[in-house]
C-alpha positions as MATLAB code, in Angstrom:
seq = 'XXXXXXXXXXXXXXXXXXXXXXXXXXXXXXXXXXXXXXXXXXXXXXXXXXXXXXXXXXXXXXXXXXXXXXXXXXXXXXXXXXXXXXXXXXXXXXXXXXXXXXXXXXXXXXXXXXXXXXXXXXXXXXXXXXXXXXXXXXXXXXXXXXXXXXXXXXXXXXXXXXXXXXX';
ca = [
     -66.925    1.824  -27.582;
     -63.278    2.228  -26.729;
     -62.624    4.619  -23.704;
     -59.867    6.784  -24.676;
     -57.440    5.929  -21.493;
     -57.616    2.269  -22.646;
     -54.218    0.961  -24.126;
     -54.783    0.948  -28.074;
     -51.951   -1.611  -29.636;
     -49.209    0.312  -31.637;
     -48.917    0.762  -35.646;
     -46.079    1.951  -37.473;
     -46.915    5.081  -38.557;
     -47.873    5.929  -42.180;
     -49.223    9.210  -43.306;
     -52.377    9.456  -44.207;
     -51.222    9.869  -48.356;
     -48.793    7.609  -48.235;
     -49.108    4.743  -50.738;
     -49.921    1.321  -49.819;
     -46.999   -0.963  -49.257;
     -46.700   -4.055  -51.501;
     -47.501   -7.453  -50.258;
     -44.416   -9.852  -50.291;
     -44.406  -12.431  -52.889;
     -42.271  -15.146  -53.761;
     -42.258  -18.862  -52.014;
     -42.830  -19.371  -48.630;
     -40.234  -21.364  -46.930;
     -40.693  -22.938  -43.993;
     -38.342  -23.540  -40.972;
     -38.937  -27.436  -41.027;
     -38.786  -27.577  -44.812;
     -35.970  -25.773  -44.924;
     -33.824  -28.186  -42.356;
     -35.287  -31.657  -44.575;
     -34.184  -30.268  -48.000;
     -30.830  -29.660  -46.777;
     -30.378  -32.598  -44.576;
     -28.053  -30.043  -42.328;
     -27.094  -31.159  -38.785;
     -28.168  -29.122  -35.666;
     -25.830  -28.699  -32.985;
     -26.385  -27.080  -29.506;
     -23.860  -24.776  -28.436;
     -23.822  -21.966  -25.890;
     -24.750  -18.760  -26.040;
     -23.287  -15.532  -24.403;
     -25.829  -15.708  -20.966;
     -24.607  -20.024  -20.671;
     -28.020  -21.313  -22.350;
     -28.040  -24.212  -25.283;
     -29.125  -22.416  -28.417;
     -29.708  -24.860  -32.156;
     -27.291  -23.573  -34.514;
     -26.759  -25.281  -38.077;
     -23.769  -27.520  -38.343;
     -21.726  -24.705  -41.042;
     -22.598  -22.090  -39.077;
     -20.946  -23.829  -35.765;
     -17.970  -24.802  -37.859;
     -18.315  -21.215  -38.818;
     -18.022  -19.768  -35.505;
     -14.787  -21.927  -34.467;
     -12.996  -20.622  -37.717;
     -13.390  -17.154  -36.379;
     -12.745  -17.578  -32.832;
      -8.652  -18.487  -32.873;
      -7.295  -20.642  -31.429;
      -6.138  -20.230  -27.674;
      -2.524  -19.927  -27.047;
      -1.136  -22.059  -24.197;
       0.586  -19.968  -21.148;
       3.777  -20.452  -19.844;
       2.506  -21.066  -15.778;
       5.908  -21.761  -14.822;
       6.198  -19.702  -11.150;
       7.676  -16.464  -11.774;
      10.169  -14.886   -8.918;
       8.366  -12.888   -7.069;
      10.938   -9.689   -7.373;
      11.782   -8.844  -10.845;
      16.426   -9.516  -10.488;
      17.221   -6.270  -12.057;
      14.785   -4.637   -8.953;
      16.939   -6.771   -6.600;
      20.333   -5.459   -7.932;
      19.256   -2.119   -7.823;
      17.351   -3.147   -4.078;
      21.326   -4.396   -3.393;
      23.081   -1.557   -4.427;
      20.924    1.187   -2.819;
      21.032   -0.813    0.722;
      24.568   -1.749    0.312;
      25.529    1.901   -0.179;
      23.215    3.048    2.632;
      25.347    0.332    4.885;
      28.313    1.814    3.810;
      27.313    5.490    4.414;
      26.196    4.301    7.678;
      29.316    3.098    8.867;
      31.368    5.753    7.277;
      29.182    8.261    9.150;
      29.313    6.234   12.601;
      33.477    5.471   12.391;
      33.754    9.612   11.465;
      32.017    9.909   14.636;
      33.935    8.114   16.891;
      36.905    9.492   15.592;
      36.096   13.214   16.126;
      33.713   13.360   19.284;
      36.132   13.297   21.230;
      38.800   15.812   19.372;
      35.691   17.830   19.785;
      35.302   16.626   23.727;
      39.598   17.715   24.024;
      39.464   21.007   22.285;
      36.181   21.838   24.449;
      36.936   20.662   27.823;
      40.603   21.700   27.217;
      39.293   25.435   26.941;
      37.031   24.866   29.904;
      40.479   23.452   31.533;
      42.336   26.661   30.762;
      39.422   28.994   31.954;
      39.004   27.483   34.759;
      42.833   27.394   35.909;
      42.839   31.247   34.857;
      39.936   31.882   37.373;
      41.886   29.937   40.242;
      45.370   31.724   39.430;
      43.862   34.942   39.200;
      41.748   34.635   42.475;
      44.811   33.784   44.111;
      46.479   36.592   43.274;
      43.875   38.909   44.521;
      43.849   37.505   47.971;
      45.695   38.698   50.508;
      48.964   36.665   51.962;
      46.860   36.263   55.617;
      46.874   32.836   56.640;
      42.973   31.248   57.904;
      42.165   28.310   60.086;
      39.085   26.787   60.591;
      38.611   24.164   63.614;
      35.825   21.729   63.008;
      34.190   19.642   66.310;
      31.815   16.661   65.774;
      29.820   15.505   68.313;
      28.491   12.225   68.002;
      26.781    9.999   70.638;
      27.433    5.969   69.476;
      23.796    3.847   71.294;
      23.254    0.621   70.770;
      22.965   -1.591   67.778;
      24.645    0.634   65.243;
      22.449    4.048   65.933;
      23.537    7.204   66.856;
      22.375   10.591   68.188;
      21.983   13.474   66.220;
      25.595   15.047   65.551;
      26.324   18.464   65.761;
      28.803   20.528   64.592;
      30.362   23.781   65.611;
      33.066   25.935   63.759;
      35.699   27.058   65.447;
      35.986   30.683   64.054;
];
């Protein structure tokens, strides 16, 4: 007696009012017979995993008539930057080049209008300040009397120096 965990093997499945299907009939063909009546050459040709599979001489010359044909390439070395890319690669640095040195020789030429025109009004200020301090000082006259003492030694050296103004 079957237990009913053990694997039972699997049937299509008919219901249970189903009629009976027919059995075949006709000749039975063999593969062997088949290949001596005909006489047909086997080949071996690959299949799509790499392994030699027996196909039938028509159906081989079949299969070529539907694959085409490859094409052969052109593997001539190609440049490695497409030319219109490189005229386009010219252009944009030769422009850059020339905006560079349009920018640099605009420099040169007005830093130092700029450096005049600013240190030129410094100039001016500053002679106003000295021309208007001397008009607010008085017409005394100073003097200042300046003694150094220094004490030459030996080999080059001297003593401390000191100074004393005369005022």
């Amino acid at each position: 007696m079957a237990h009913h965990l053990e694997p039972r093997p699997m049937t299509a499945y008919r219901h249970p009012y189903a009629p009976a299907p027919a059995p075949l009939s006709g000749p039975v063909e063999l593969h062997v017979e088949r290949h001596q009546e005909q006489r047909e050459v086997v080949v071996w040709v690959p299949d799509a995993t790499g392994r030699m599979v027996p196909v039938s001489r028509s159906h081989a010359d079949a299969l070529i008539a539907a694959v085409p044909a490859t094409i052969p390439r052109d593997l001539t070395p190609q440049p490695l930057v497409d030319s219109r890319a490189q005229v386009v690669l010219a252009a944009g640095i030769g422009t850059g080049a020339a905006a560079a040195g349009v920018g640099y020789g605009l420099g040169q030429v007005l830093a130092p209008l700029a450096a005049v025109a600013s240190s030129g009004g410094l100039w001016a200020l500053a002679f106003l300040f000295v021309v208007g301090a001397a008009a607010r000082r008085p017409a005394s006259q100073t003097t200042t009397h300046v003694t150094n003492h220094v004490d030459a030694r030996w080999f080059g050296r001297a003593s401390a120096a000191t100074t004393k103004n005369g005022r």
